[in-house]
Coordinates of C-alpha atoms and ligand atoms in Angstrom, one line a residue:
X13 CA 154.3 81.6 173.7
X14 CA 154.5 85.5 173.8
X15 CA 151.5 85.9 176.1
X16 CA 152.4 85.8 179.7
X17 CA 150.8 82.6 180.9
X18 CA 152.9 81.0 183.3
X19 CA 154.0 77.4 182.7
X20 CA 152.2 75.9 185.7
X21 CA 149.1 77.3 187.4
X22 CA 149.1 80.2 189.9
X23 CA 147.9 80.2 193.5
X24 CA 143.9 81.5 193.7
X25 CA 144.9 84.4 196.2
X26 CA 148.0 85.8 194.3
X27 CA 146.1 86.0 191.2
X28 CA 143.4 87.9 192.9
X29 CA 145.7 90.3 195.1
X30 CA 147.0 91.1 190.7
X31 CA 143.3 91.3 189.5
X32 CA 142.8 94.2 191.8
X33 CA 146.3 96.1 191.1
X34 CA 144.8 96.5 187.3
X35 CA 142.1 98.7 188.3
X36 CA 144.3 101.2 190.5
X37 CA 143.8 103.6 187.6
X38 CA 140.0 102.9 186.7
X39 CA 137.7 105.7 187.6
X40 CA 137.3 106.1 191.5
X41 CA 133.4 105.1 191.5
X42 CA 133.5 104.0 195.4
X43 CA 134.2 107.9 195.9
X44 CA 131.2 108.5 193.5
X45 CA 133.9 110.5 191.5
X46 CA 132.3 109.4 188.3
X47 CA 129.4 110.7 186.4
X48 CA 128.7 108.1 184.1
X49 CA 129.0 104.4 183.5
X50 CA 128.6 102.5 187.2
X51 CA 125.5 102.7 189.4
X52 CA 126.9 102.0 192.9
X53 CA 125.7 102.0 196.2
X54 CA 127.9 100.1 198.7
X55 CA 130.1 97.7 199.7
X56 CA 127.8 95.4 201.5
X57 CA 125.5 95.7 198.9
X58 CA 127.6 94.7 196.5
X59 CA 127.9 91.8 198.0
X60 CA 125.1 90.8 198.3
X61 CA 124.4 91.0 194.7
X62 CA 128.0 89.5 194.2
X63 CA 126.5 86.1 196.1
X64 CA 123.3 85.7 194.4
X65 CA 124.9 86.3 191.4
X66 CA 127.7 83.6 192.3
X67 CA 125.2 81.4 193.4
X68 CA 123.8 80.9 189.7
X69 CA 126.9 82.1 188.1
X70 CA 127.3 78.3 186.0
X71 CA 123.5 78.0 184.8
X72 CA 122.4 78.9 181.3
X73 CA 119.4 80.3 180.3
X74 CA 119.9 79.4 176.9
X75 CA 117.4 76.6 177.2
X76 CA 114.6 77.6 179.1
X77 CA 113.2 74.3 179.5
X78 CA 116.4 73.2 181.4
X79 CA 117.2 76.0 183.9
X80 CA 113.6 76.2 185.2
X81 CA 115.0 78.3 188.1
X82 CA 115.9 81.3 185.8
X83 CA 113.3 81.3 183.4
X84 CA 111.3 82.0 187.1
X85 CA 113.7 84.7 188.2
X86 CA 113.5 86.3 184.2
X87 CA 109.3 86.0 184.6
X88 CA 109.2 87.1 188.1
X89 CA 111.6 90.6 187.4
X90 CA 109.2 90.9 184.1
X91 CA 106.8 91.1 186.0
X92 CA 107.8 93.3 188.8
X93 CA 108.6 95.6 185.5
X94 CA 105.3 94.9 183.8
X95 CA 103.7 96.0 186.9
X96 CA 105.5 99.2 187.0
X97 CA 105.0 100.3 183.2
X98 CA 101.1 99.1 184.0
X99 CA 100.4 96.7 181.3
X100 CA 98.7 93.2 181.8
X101 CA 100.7 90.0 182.1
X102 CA 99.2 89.7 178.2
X103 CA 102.8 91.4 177.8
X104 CA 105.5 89.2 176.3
X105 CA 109.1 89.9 176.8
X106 CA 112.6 88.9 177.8
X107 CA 115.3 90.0 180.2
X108 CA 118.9 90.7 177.9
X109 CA 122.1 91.5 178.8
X110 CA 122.1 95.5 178.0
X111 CA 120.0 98.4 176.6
X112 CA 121.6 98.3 173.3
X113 CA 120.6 94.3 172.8
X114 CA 116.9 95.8 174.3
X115 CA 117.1 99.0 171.5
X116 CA 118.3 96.3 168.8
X117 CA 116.2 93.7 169.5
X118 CA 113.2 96.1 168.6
X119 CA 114.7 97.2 165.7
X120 CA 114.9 93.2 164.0
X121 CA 111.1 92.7 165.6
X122 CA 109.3 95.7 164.0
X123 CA 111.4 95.1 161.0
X124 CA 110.7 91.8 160.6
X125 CA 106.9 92.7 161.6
X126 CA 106.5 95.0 159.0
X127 CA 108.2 92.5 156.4
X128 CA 105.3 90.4 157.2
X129 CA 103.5 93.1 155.7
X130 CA 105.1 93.2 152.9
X131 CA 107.5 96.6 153.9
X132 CA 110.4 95.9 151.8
X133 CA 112.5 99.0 152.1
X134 CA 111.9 99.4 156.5
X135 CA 112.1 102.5 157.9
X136 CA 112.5 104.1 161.6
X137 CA 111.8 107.4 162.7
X138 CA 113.8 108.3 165.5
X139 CA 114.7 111.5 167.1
X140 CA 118.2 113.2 167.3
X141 CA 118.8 112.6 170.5
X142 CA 118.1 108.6 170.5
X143 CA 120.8 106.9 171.7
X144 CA 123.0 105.5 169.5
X145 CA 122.0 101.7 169.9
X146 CA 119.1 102.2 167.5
X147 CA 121.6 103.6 164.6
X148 CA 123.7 100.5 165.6
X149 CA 120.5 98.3 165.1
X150 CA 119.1 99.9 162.2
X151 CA 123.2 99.6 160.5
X152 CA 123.1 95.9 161.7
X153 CA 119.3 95.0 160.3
X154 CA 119.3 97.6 157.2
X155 CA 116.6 99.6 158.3
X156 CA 117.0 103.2 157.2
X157 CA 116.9 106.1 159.9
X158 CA 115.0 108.8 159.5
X159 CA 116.0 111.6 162.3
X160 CA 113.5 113.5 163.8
X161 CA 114.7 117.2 164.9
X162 CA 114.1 118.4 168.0
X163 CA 111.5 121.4 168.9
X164 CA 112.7 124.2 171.6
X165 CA 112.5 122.4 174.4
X166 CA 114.7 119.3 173.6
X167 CA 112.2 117.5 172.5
X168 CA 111.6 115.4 169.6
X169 CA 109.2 117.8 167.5
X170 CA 106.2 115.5 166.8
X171 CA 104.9 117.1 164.1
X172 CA 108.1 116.8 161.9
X173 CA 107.4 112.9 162.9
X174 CA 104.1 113.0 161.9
X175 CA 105.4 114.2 158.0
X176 CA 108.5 111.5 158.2
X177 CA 105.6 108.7 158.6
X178 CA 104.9 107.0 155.2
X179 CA 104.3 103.5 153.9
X180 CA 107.8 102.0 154.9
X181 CA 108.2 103.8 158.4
X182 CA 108.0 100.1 160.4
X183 CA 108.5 102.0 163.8
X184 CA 108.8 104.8 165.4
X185 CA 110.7 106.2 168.9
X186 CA 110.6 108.2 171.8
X187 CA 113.3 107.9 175.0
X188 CA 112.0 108.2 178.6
X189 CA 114.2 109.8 179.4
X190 CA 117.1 110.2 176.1
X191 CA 120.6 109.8 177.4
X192 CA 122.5 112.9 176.1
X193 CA 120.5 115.4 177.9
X194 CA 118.5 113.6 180.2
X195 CA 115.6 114.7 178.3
X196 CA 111.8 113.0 178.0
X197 CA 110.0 112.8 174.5
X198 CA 106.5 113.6 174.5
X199 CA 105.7 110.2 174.2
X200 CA 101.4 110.5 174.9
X201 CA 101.6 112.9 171.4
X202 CA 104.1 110.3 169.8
X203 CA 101.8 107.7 171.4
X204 CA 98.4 109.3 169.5
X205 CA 100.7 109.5 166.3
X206 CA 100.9 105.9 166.5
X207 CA 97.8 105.3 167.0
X208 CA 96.4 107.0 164.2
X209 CA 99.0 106.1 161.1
X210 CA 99.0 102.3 162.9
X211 CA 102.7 102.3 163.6
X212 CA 104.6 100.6 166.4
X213 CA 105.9 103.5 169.2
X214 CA 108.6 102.1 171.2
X215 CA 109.5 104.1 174.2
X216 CA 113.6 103.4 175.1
X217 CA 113.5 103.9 178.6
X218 CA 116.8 101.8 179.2
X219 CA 118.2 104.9 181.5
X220 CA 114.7 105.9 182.9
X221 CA 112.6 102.5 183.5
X222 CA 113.6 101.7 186.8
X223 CA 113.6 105.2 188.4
X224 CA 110.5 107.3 186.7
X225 CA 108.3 105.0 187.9
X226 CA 109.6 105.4 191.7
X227 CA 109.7 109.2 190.8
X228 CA 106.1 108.8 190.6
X229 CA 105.5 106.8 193.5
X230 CA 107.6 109.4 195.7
X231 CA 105.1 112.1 194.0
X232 CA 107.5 113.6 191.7
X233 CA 105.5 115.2 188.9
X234 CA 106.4 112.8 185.7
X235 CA 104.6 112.9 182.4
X236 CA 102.9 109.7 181.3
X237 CA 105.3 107.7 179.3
X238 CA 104.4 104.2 179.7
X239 CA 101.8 101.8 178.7
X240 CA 99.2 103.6 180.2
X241 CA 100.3 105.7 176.7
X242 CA 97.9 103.9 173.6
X243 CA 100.3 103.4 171.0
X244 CA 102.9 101.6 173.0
X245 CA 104.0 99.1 171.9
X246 CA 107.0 98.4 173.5
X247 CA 109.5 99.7 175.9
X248 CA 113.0 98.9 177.5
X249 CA 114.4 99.3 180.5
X250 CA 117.9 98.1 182.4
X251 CA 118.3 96.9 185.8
X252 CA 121.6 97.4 185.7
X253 CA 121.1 100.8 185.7
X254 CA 119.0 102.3 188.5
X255 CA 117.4 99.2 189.2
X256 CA 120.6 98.7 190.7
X257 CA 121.3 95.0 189.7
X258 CA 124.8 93.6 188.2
X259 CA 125.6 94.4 185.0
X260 CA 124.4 92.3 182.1
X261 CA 120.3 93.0 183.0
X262 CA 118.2 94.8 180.7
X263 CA 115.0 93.9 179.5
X264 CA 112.2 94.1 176.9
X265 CA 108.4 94.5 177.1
X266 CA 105.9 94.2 174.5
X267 CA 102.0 94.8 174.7
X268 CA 100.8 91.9 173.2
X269 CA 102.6 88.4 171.9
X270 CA 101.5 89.9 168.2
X271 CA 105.1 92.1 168.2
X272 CA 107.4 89.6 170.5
X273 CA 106.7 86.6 168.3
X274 CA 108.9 88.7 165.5
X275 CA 112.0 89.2 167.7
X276 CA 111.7 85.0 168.2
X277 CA 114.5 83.2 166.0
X278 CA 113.6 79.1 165.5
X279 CA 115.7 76.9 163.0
X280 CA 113.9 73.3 163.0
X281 CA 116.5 71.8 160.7
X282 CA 119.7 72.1 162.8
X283 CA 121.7 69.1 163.4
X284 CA 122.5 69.9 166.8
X285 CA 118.2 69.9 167.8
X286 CA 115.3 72.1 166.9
X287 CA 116.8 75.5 168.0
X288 CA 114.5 78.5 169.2
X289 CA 116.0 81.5 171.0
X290 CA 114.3 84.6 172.1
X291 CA 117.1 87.0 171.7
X292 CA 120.8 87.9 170.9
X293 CA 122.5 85.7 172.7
X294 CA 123.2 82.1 172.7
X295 CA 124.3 81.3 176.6
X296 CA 122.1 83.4 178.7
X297 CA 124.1 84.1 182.2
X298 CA 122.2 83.0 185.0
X299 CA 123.7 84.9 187.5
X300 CA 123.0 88.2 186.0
X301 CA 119.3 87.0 186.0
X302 CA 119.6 86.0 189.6
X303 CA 121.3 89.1 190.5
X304 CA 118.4 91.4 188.9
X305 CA 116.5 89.7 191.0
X306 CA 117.9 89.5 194.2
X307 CA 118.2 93.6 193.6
X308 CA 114.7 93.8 193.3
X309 CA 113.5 91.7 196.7
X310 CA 116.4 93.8 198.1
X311 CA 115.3 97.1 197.2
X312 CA 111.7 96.7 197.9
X313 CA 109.1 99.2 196.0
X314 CA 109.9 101.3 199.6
X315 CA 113.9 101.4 198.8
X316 CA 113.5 102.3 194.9
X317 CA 111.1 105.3 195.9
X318 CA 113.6 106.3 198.9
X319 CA 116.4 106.2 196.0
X320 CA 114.5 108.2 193.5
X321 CA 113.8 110.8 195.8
X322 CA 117.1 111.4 197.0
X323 CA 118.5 111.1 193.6
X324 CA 115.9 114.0 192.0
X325 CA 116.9 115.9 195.1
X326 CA 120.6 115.4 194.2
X327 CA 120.6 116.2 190.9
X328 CA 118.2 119.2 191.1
X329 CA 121.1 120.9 193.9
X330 CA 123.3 119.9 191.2
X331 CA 122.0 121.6 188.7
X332 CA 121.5 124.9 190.9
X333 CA 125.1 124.6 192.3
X334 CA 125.8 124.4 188.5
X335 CA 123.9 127.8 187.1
X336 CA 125.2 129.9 190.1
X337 CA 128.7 129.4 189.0
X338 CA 127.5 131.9 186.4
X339 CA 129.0 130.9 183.2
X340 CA 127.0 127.6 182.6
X341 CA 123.7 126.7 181.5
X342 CA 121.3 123.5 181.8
X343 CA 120.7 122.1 178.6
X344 CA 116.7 121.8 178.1
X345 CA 114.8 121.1 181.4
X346 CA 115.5 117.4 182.3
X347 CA 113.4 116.4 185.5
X348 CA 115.2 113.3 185.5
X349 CA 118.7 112.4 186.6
X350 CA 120.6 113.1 183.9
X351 CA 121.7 116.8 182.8
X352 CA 124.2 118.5 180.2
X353 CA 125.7 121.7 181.2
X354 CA 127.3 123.9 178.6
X355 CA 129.7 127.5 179.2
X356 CA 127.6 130.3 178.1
X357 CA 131.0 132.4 178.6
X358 CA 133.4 132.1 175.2
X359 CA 136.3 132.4 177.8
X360 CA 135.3 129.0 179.9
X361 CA 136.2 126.2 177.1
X362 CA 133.6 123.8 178.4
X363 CA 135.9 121.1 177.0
X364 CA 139.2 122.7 179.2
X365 CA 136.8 122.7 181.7
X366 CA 136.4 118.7 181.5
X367 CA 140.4 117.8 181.7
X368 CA 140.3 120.0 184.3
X369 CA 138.3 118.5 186.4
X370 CA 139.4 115.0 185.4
X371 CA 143.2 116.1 186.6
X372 CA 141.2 116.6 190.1
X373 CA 140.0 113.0 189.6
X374 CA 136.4 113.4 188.8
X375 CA 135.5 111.0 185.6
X376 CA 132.9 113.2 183.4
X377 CA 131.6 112.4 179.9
X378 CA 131.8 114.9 176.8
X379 CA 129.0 115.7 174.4
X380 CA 128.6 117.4 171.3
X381 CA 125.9 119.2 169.6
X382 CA 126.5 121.2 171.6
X383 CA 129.6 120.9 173.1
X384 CA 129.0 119.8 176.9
X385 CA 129.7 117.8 179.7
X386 CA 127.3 115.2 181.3
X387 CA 126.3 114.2 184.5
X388 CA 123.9 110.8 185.6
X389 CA 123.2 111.3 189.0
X390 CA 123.0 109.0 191.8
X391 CA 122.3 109.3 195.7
X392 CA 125.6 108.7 196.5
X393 CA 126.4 112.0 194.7
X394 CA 125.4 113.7 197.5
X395 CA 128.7 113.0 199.6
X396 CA 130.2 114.8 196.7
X397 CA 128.3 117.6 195.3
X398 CA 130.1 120.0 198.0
X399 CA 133.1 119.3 196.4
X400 CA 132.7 118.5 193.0
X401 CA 131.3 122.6 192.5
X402 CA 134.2 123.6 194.6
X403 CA 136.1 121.7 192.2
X404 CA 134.0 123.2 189.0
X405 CA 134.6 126.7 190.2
X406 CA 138.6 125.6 190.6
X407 CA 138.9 124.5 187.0
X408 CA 136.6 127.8 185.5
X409 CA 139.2 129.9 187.2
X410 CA 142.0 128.2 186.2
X411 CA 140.7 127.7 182.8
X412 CA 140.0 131.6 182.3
X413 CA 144.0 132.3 183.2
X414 CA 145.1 129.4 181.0
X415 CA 143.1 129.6 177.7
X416 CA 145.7 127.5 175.9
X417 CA 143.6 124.7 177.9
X418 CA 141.3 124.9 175.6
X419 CA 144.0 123.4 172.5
X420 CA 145.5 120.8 174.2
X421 CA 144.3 117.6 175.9
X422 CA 140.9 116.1 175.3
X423 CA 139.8 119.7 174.6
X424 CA 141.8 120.0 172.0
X425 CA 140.7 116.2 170.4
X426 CA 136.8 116.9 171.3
X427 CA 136.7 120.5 170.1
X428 CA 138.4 119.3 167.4
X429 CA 136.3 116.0 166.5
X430 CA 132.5 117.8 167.1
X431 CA 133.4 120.6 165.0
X432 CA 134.6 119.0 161.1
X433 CA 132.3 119.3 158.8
X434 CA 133.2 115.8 156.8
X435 CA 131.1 113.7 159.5
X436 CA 131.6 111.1 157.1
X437 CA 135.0 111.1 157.3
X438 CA 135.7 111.7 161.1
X439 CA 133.2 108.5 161.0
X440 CA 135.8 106.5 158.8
X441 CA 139.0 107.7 160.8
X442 CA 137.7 106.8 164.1
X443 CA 136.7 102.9 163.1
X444 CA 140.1 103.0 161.4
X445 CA 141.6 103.8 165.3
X446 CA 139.3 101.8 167.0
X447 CA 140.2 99.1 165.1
X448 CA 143.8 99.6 165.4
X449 CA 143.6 99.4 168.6
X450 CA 142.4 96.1 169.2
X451 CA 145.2 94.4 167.8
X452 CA 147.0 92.7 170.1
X453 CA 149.8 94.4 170.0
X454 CA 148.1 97.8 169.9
X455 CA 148.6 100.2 173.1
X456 CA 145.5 101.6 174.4
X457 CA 143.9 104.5 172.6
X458 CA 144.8 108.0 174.3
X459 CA 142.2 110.9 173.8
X460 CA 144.8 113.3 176.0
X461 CA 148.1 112.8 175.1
X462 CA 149.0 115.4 172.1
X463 CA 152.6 114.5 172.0
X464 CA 153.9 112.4 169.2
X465 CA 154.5 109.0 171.0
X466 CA 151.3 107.5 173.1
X467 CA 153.1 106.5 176.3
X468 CA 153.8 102.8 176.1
X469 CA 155.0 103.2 172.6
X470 CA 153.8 100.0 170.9
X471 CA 154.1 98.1 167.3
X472 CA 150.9 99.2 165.8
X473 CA 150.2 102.0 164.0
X474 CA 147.1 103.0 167.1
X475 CA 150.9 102.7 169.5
X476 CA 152.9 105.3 168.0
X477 CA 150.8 108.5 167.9
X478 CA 147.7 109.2 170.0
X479 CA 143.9 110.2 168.9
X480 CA 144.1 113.6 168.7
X481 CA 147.5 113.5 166.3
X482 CA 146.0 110.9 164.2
X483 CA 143.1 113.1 163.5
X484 CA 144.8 116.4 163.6
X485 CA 147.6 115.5 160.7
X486 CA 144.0 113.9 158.5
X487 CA 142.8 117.3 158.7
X488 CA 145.1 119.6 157.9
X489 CA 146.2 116.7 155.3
X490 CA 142.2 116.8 154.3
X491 CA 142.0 120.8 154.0
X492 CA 145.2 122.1 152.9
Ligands
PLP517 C1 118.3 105.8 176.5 C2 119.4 104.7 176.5 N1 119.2 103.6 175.6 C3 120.1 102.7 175.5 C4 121.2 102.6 176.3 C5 122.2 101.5 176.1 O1 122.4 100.8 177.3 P1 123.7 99.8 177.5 O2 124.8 100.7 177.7 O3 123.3 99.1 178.7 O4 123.8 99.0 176.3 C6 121.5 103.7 177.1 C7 122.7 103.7 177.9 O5 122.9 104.7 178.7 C8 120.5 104.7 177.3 O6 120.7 105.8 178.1

């Protein structure tokens, strides 16, 4: 045995004490140091959603007609959701384990829905900014993409939609709000678009459904995005995001049981029993089911509208804090928590910029067209946003007196990736990496670290040089 299992079992409290020691390096998301990734509050609550999760943490929903207790807590936060994206309990969905089983699980029902009428060759229109579950789901259930450019204001441009719609276009998309930018589709002109060609408009609101709503209720102005919206169809929204449940809770909503009964799989011949399952996975986790739940009763309609409002309020300070720095810009005009800023100054590398700030612990995501960081905002951000601009202004200084910050680090390997031409390519190197790195003797794959040897070394081929090399010595290979 090479693996470090020891010969005879190990006392419950020492293996905990070394659970914890392996995340003394994970982003600091107590501090609300991160921007991405985990939606926090605190401790207690925590918790709290820690014991109603335990206390279901065995039960399956994989058979519904077993677990009677969770298909009750999956109908119950459905409709809590239905409520808030006003449609009537006609509506047919299913709670899932993450936005990207939601996006995916809409792709295989509207292709399978336009099979049924006889669309061979399925097509989606989706806009640029979609989040990358529905290219996963269209690659997954060969249904060809058909991107949507946006207009001037970040938004998808409807009219180009209008001319991608044809006789294999089996759905069509707008995000409430999309991830990248924090941007909201126009979804009442994707919704009359719908309406009038007789396609399926799904509206991913996976990072939006559990906070525009409350936006709303506090008396936030908010376009229409939802059902109200004829022409949706279908929309899908996590709890584990600012519904503030454990991870693992997303769901789905459809109108009508005419679209849901296509994301149903059945097999009546199976040896093991008649076999019906309303999503991706087999064993359904009850605990994330009763956690969802437990986060609603917890929250309260009063709570959620208390959070949205200090989160908008958070985030629009951000964002103000951000443009008086002088050398950065808002992308678009998101009016939700999520925002992009890029350097209008070609001496602030907005990339530098980002290993800047992550040297002064802050975890931040990069985007690229354009090049970008990224910020989803939650109220505990505003413990922070004092120093985090502090911070910001720190790394803009120091990145104007150091511009060789801009060619090394993960400037150097995301300046670098966003900006070759061969997309196709890049796309091919980086599922070579990936892959590399989950053999098992792999080391972990380091987007920093531009010297030849990844610290750690390792066997593999992902162990002995880091991202940015790899790619590097492909493209001067590729171009000279
Ligand atoms: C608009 C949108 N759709 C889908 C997803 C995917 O969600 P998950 O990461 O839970 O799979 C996200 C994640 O941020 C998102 O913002």
């Amino acid at each position: 045995m090479n693996s470090n299992v020891p010969e005879k079992g190990r006392p419950f409290e020492e293996i905990l004490k070394e659970l914890e020691n392996f995340g003394k390096d994970d982003p600091k998301y107590k501090e609300a140091k991160t921007w991405s990734l985990v939606y926090y509050l605190n401790e207690e609550y925590t918790q709290f959603l820690n014991d109603a999760y335990s206390k279901y943490f065995s039960a399956n929903g994989l058979n519904p007609t077993a677990f009677k207790s969770l298909k009750r807590l999956e109908k119950e936060v459905l409709r809590f959701t239905a409520d808030l994206f006003h449609v009537d309990y006609e509506a047919c969905g299913v709670m899932t384990s993450c936005g990207t089983e939601s996006c995916m699980l809409a792709v295989k029902t509207y292709r399978d829905l336009g099979r049924s009428k006889g669309i061979k060759k399925p097509e989606m229109i989706i806009p640029e900014t979609a989040h990358v579950a529905w290219d996963k789901g269209a690659e997954y259930f060969g249904v060809k993409i058909r991107r949507a450019p946006l207009d001037e204001n970040w938004q998808v441009d409807v009219k180009t939609v209008e001319k991608m719609i044809n006789k294999n276009t089996v759905m069509i998309l707008g995000s409430a709000p999309e991830y990248p930018h924090g941007i909201i589709d126009p979804i009442e002109k994707l919704g009359k678009l719908a309406v009038a060609h007789k396609v399926p408009l799904h509206v991913d609101s996976c990072v939006g459904g559990y906070i525009l709503p409350f936006m709303e209720m506090a008396g936030i102005d908010v376009p229409v995005w939802d059902f109200r919206v004829e022409g949706v169809t279908s929309i899908s929204a996590d709890i584990h995001k600012y519904g503030f449940a454990a991870k693992g809770a997303s769901c789905i909503l459809y109108r009508n049981i005419d679209y849901f009964r296509h994301q149903v799989f059945a097999n009546q011949d199976w040896p093991g029993g008649v076999f019906a399952s309303p999503a991706f996975l087999g064993t359904r986790p009850g605990g994330a089911y009763a956690a969802a739940w437990a986060a609603i009763q917890a929250n309260g309609i009063e709570g959620y509208v208390s959070l949205a409002k200090k989160t908008i309020e958070v985030s629009n300070l951000l964002k103000e804090e951000i443009c008086k720095i002088g050398c950065f810009e808002i992308i678009g005009k998101p009016i939700v928590s999520l925002l992009a800023f890029r350097s209008i100054d070609k001496d602030v590398n907005i990339f530098a910029v980002g290993d800047v700030m992550e040297e002064k612990g802050w975890h931040i995501d990069r985007l690229q067209m354009p090049d970008a960081l990224h910020a989803m905002v939650t109220a505990p951000h505003e413990k922070v946003i004092e120093a985090f601009i502090t911070d910001l202004k720190d790394a803009v200084q120091t990145v104007r007196e150091h511009p060789e910050l801009a060619e090394e680090g993960q400037a150097a390997t995301y300046g670098m990736i966003s900006h070759i031409p061969l997309r196709g390519m890049v796309r091919k190197q980086v599922i070579d990496i990936f892959a590399e790195s989950y053999k098992l003797n792999a080391t972990e794959i380091d987007l920093s670290d531009s010297s030849a040897v990844a610290p750690g070394g390792g066997d593999s081929e992902a162990g002995k040089k880091s991202l940015v090399d790899k790619i590097i010595a492909w493209y001067v290979k590729k171009k000279s």
